[in-house]
Every structure is written in C-alpha cells, then in structure tokens.
Coordinates of C-alpha atoms and ligand atoms in Angstrom, one line a residue:
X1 CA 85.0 109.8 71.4
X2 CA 87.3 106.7 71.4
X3 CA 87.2 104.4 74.5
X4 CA 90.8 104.7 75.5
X5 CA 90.9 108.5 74.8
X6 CA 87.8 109.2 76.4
X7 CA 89.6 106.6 79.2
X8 CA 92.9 108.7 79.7
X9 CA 90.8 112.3 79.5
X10 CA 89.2 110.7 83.0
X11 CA 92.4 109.6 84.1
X12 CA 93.8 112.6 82.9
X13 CA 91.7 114.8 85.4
X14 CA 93.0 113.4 88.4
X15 CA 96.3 112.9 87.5
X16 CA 97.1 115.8 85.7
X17 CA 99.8 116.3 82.7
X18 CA 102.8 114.2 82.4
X19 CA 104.5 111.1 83.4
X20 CA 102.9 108.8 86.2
X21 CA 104.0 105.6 88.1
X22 CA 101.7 103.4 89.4
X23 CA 103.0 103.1 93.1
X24 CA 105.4 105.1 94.4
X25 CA 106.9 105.7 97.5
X26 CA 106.6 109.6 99.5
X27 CA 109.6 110.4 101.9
X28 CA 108.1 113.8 103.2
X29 CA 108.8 112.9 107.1
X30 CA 112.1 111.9 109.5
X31 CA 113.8 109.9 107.1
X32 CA 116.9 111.6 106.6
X33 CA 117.2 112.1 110.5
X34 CA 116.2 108.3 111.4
X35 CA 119.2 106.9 108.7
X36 CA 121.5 109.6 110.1
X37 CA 121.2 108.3 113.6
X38 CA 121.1 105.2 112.4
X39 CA 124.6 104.9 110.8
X40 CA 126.1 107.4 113.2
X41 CA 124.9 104.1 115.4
X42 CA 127.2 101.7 113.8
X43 CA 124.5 99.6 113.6
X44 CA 123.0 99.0 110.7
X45 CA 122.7 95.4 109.8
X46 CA 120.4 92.9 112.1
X47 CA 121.2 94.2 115.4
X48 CA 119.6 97.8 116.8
X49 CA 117.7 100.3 118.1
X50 CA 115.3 101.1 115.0
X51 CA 114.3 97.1 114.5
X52 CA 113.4 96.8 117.9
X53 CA 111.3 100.2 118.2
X54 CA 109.9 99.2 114.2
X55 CA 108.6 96.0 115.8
X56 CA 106.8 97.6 119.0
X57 CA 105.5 100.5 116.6
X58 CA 104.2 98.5 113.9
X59 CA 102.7 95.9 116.3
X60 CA 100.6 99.0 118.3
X61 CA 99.6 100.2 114.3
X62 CA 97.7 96.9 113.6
X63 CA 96.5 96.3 117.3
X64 CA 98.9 92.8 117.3
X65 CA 100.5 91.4 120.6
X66 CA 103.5 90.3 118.1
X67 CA 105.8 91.7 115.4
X68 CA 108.8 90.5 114.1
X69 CA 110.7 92.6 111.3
X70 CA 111.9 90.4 108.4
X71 CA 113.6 91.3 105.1
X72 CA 110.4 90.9 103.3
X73 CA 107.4 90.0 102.7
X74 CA 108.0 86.7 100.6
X75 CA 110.4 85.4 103.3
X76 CA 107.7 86.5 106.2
X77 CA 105.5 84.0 104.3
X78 CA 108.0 81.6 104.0
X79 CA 108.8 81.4 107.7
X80 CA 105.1 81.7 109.1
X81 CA 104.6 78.9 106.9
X82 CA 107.5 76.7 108.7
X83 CA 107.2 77.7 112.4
X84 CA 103.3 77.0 111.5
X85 CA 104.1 73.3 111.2
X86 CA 103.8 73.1 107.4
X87 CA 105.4 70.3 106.3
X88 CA 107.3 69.7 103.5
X89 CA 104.6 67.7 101.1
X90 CA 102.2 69.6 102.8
X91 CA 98.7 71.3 100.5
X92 CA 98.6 74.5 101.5
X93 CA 95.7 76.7 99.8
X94 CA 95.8 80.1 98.1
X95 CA 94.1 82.1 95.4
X96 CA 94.8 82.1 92.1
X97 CA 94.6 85.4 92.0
X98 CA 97.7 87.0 93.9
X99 CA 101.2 88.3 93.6
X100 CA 103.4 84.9 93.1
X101 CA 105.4 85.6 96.2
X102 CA 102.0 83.8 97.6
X103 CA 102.8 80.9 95.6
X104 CA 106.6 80.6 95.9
X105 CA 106.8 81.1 99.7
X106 CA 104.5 77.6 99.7
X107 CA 106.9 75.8 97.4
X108 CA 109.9 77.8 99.5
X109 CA 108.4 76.3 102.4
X110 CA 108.8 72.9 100.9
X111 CA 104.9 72.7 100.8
X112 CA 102.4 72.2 97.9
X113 CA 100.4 74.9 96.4
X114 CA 96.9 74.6 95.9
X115 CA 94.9 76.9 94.3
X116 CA 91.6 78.0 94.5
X117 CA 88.9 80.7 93.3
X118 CA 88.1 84.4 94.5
X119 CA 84.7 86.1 94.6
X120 CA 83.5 88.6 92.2
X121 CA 83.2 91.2 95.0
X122 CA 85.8 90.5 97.5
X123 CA 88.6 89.4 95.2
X124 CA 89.6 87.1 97.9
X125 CA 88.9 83.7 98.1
X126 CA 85.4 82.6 97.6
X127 CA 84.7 80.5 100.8
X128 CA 81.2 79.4 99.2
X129 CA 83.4 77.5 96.7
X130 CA 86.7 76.5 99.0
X131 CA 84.0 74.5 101.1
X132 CA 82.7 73.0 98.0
X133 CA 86.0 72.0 96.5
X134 CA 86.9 70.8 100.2
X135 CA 84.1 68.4 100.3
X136 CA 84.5 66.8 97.4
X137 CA 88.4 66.3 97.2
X138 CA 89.0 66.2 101.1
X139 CA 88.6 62.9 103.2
X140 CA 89.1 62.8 107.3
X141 CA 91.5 59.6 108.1
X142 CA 91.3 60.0 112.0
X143 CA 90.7 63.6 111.8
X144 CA 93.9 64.8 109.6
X145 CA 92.3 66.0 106.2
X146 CA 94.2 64.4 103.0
X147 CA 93.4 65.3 99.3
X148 CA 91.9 62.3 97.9
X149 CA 93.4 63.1 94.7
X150 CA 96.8 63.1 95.9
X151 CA 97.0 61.5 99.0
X152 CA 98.7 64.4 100.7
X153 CA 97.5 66.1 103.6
X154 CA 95.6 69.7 103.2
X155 CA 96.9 71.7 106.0
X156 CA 97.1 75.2 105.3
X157 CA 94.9 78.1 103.8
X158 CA 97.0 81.4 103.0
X159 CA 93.5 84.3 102.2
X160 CA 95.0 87.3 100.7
X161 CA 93.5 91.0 100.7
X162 CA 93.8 91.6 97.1
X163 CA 94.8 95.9 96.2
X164 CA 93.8 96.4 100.4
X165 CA 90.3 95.0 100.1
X166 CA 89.5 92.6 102.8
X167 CA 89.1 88.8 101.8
X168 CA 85.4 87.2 103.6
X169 CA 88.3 86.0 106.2
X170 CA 85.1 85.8 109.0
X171 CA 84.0 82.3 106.6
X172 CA 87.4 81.6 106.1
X173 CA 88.3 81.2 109.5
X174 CA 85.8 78.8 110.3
X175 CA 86.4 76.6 107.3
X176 CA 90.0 76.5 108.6
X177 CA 88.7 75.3 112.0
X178 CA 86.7 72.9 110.5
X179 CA 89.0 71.5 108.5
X180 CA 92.1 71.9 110.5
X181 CA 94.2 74.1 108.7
X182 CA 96.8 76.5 109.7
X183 CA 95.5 80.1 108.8
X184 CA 98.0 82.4 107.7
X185 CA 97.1 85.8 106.2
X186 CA 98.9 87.3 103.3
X187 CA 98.3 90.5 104.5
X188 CA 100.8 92.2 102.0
X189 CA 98.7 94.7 100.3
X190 CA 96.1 95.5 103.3
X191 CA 98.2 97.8 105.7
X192 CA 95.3 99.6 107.2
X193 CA 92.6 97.9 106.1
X194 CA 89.9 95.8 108.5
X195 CA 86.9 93.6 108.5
X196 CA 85.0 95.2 110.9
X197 CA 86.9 96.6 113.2
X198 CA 89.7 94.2 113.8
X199 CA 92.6 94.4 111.4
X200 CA 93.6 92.7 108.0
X201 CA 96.5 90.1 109.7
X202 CA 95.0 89.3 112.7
X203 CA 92.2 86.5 111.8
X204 CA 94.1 83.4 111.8
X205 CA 97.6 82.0 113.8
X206 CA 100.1 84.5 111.7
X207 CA 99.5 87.8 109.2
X208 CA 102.4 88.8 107.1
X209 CA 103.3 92.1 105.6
X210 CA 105.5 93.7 102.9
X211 CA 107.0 97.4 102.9
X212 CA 108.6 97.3 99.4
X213 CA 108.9 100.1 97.6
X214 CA 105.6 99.9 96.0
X215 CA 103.6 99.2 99.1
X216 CA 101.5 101.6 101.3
X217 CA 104.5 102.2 103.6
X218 CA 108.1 101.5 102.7
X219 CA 111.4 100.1 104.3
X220 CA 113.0 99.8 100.7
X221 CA 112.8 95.7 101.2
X222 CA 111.0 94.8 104.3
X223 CA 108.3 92.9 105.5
X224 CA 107.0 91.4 109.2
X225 CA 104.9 88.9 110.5
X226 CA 102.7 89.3 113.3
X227 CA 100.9 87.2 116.2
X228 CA 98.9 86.5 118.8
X229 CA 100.7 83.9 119.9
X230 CA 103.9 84.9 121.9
X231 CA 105.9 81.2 121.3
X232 CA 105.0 81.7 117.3
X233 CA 106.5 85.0 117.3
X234 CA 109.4 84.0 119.5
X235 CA 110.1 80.9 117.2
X236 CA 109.6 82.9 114.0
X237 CA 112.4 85.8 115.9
X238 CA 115.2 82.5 116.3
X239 CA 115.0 80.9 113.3
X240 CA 114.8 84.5 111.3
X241 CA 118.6 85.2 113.3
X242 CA 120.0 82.0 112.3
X243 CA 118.5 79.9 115.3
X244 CA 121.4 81.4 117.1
X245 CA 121.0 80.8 121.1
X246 CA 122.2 83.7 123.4
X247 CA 125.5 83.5 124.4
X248 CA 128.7 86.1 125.0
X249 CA 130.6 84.6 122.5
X250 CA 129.8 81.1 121.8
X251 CA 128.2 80.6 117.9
X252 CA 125.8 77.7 118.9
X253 CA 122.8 76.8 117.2
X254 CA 120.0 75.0 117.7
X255 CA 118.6 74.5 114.4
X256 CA 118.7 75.1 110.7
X257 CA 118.0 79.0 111.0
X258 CA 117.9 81.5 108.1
X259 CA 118.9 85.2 107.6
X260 CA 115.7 86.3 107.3
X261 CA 115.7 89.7 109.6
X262 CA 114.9 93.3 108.7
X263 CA 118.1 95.4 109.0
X264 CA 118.3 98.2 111.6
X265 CA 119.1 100.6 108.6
X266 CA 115.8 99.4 107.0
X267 CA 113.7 99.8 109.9
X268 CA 115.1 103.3 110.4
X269 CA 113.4 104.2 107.4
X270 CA 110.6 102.1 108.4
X271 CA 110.0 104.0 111.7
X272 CA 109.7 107.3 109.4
X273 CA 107.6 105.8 107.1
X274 CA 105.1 104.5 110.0
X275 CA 105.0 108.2 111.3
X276 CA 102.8 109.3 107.9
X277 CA 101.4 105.8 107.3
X278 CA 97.6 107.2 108.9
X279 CA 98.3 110.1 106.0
X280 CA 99.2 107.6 103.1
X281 CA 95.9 105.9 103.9
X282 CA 93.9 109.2 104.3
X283 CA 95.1 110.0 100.9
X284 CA 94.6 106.6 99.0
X285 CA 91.0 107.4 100.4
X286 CA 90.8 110.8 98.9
X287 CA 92.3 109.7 95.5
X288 CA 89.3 106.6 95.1
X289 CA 87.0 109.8 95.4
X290 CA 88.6 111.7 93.1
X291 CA 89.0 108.3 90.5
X292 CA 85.1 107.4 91.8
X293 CA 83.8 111.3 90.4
X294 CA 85.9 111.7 87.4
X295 CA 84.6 107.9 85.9
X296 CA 81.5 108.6 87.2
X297 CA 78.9 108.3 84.1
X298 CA 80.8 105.7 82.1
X299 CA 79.3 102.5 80.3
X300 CA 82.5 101.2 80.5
X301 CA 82.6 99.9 83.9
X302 CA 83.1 101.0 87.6
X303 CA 85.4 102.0 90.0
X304 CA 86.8 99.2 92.7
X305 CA 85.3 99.9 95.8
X306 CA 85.1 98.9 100.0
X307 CA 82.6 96.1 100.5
X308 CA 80.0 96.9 103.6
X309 CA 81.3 95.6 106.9
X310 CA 84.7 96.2 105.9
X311 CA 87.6 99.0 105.1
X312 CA 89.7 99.1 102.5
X313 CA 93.2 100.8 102.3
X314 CA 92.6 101.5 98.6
X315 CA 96.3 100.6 98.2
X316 CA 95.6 100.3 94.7
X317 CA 92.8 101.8 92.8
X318 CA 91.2 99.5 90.5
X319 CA 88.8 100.2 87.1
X320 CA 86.6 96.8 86.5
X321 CA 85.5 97.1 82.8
X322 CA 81.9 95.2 82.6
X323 CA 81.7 91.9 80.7
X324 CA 81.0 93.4 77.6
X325 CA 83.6 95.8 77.4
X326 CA 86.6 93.2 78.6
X327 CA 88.0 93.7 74.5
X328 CA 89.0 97.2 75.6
X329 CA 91.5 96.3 78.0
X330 CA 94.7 95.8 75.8
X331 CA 94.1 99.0 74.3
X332 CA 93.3 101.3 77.2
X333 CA 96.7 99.8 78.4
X334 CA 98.9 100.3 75.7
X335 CA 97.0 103.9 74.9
X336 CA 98.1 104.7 78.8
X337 CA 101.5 103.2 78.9
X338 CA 102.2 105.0 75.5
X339 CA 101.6 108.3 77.2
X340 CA 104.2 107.2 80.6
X341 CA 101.0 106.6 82.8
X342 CA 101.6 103.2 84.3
X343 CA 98.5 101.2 84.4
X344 CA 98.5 97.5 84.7
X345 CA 96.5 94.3 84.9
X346 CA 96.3 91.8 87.6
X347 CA 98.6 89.2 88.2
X348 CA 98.5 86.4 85.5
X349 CA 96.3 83.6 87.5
X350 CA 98.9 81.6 89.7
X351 CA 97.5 78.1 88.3
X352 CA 98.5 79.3 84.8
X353 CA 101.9 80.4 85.2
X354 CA 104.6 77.7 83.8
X355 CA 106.3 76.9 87.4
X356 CA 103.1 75.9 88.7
X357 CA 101.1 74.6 86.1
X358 CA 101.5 71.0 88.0
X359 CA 100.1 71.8 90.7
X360 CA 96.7 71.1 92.6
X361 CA 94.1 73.5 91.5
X362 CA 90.2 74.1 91.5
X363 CA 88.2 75.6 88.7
X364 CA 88.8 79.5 88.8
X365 CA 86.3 81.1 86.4
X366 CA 86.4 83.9 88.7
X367 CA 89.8 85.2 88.9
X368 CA 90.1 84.4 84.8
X369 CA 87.0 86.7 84.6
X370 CA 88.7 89.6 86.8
X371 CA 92.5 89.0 85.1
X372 CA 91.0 89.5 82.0
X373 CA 88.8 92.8 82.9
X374 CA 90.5 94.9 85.3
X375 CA 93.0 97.7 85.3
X376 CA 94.6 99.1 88.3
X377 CA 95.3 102.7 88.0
X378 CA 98.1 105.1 89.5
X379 CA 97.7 105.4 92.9
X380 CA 100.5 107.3 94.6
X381 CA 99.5 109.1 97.4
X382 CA 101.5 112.2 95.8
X383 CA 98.9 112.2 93.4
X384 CA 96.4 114.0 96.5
X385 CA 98.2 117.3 97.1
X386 CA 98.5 118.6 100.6
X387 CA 99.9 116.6 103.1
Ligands
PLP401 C1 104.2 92.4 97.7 C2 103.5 91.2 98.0 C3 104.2 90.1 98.6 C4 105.7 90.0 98.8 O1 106.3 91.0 99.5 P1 107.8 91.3 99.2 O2 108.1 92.2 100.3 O3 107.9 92.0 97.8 O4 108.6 90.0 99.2 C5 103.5 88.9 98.9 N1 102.2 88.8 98.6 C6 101.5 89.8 98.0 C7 100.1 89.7 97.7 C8 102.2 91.0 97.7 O5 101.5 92.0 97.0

C-alpha cells in the first residue's frame, strides 16, 4: 500500500471517520455555572473571586508555594524574565526547538536570545552540549559569565518540555548553578507532567504556563507563573497590576508596571477547566496507547513516548519517521490535511526564522533532524470516549 494511505488507515483507526483538529478544547464540566456566577459578580476584568481561587487551585495542582494568573503564557515569560533580573542586553538561552513565544518573550524582555540544541530523546535541551558550547564561548570576569563572542553577559537558561515530555532539567539545573544563570522553565506544554516525582515548573527560580485554547486545560487566553520564592511571586503579582500600591483611592505607582493579569472571567473558566484537568491527562494517556497499538508494526517509524524516570502529559502525540523515511513527511501531511485531519510538523527551528536569524546561536543538528522528521498527530482528549 502507499505510505501515506497506509499512514491515514492507522490514523484512521483511532480517530475514526471525518474531520479532526489537532488540539482542541472539552467543556464537559462547570463552565457554564462558573461564567454565570461570574458575570452575575460584576466582576469580570482583573479584580475577583475566580483569579484569586484559580491561583490557590492551580498552585495545589503542581505542588507550587506560588501562582500568579496572567493573560498568558508569552507575557508569564516575559515577566519571569524581568522580575528575574534579566537585563536588557542580557543572553538568555533557549532551544531551538520551541514555540516562538519562547523566543519573543526574551527579545520582549529586552534580552538576547541564544539558541541552543535539544537531545534526540528528550526533545529538550541537550545539557551534554549546552556545557560544551558554554565552555568554549563563556569566560568568568570576577565570576559574572560573558560570551566571549559578544561581550554580553549569559545570564539566563529558559529549558522547555517540548509536546509535555520532560527536558533532562536535573543537568540543567546544575549547569545553571554553575554558571550562574537564572533558570526559568517554559513549562507551557507540560501541565501534568514530572521528572521524577516533582513537577515540570518547579526546577529552577520561576515555571510558566499557558491555558490557550489548544493547551491541556483552557482559560481561552491565560497563562501563570509559579514559585518557590514568595518575594518573586509577589513582585511578578505588582508589576502584572500596573505596579499599582494599595490605596483607597489614590492611583500611585511605584514602577513601570504592565497589564499583564488573567481576568476573573477567564479564570472562571479556568477553575472549571482545572476540575477535569486529572481526566484530560488520563485520556492523553489512553489515546498514546491507542496511537502506540494501531502504528505498531510499521517500518516507517515510532510513536513519541515518556523517557524512564519521568512522566509525560502526552499533550501532543507525536509520530518520529526514521532517518530513512524523513522524504515522506510532506506527503503524509498534505495526504492528512487533504482529508480535514490536522497533522502538523514542529515549529520551524527558532535560529532559522527571519526575526532571529541575527542572533547568538549554537550548532543544532538535532532539532533540524527532528523538524524535518516528525509529525504531531490529533490529540484531543474527545478523541478517548467516556469521560
Ligand atoms: C503555548 C506556548 C507558549 C505561549 O503561551 P500563550 O499562552 O499562547 O502565550 C509559550 N511557549 C510554548 C512552548 C508554548 O507551547
């Protein structure tokens, strides 16, 4: 049979007949009831019940001492970045492989991307090869690291869990100790995912999170940051509500804030969203089975899956075509598309992409290799029936 047909037939088996997106959201719980209340409330912009109980909810989900709710994820990025200590001029390093709201939160920030290479198993970065790169291009001047190449101090590392599979973020903290950089997790994708038993987010000063639409849970536009650290969280709380101090009546501010909170109507829909979360995950679970049986006893390649030592939210399933069949890709792609079943490849590597094609960068063979091998499949949890 021919590769792409044979390719949907699999696909085919799980998904059944008929159209298919490749993320979306499920609204099966309290919704309705949560907005209701919510606009019977009168409050539904940055001020109310629902942001505050989202924060304390979403902070027991991931076992963090801090959450604050934020319009989303780029602008979570954006401001752990800041109340971090980047500084503007600042190297801050990321894959190459990630979503460019990685990338553009740096720049946002006022900082300098650089990017660096993932592993072939984690799909995060490759610590192995950060140190490397580190070693040769970073020099100590009384103990602040500065690129060599550009004389501009390194100072931050942003890991991110690529599709819910953990980064090696154990080696990644200690090369951030070693070389002194702020340790931010892009923890976007990984909503319920762990290395070991501690939880994507929670490795280094500040994790951020999206709920978009297409995430494992959804507040339409949302995203949060979370911390260990309660001055952190507190900073990243006043600058998010325009640095605003306290008063009755008085508009005084402190500093150059921005608008960056979650709206109570959001998180009302957020605090619905959080009640099925453990069931979104269960079924993203259930569907790499599914995927996992019905490609079983291909050539063609294999089935993303959760390294040893860590678990993977399976946000989105992925099929990795082996070197040899790579040529297949395009096809299988437009083949799927052409039938209404959204597939799609990785994200374009960041260091290739026009607005940041000036930027630092170390060699990335690796997330070339996966960009131009790898499909990521529909993976709604409505695809699993039964709630
Ligand atoms: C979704 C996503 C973001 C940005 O989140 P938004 O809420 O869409 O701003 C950042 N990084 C990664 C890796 C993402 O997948």
């Amino acid at each position: 049979m021919e590769v792409a047909e044979d390719f949907i037939q699999r696909l085919r088996s799980v998904i059944g007949a008929g159209r298919q997106g490749l993320h979306e959201p499920t609204f099966n719980g309290n919704e309705k009831r949560y907005l209701e209340e919510c606009i019977d409330s009168g409050y539904v912009s940055s001020v109310g019940e629902f942001v505050n109980s989202f924060e304390h909810k979403f902070a027991d989900f991931v076992g963090a001492s801090f959450c604050v709710a934020l319009a989303n994820g780029t602008t979570a990025l954006q401001l752990a970045l800041t109340v971090g200590g980047i500084k503007p001029g600042d190297e801050v390093l990321l894959p190459a492989l990630s979503f460019v709201a990685t990338a553009s939160a740096v720049v946002h920030a006022g900082a300098v991307p650089h990017f660096v290479d993932v592993d072939a198993d984690s799909w995060g970065i490759d610590p192995s090869a950060l140190r490397r790169h580190l070693e040769a291009i970073a020099e100590s001047r009384s103990g602040i690291f500065i690129n060599k190449e550009t004389g501009r101090r390194i100072r931050g590392l942003v890991p991110m869990h690529t599709l819910g599979h953990p980064s090696r973020v154990d080696q990644l903290v200690e090369i951030a100790e070693e070389f002194d950089l702020l340790l931010v997790e892009d923890a976007a994708e990984s909503l319920g995912s762990y290395w070991g038993k501690t939880h994507t987010g929670l490795f280094g000063s500040m994790g951020v999170f999206s709920f978009n639409g297409n995430k494992t849970m959804t507040t339409g536009g949302g995203g949060a940051l979370v911390t260990a650290d309660p001055e952190l969280a507190s900073r990243a709380k006043h600058l998010s509500t325009t640095a605003r101090i306290a008063h009755q009546w008085e508009f005084d501010h402190d500093e150059v804030g921005f608008n960056f909170r979650m709206p109570n109507v959001n998180a009302a829909l957020g605090v619905a969203q959080l009640e099925q979360t453990q069931g979104f995950i269960a079924k993203h679970r259930t569907l790499f089975n599914l995927y996992q049986e019905a490609f079983s006893g291909t050539a063609l390649g294999k089935l993303k899956s959760e390294r040893e030592g860590t678990l993977s939210n399976y946000w989105l399933q992925a099929f990795e075509l082996s070197p040899g069949e790579a040529h297949f890709r395009d096809e299988i792609m437009r083949a799927c598309i052409g039938q209404d079943v959204q597939v799609r490849p990785l994200w374009k590597p960041l260091n290739g992409l026009a607005p940041y094609l000036s930027y630092p960068s170390a060699p990335t063979p690796v997330t070339e290799d996966l960009y131009a091998r790898v499909i990521c499949l529909p993976s709604s949890p409505a695809i699993v029936k039964g709630m």
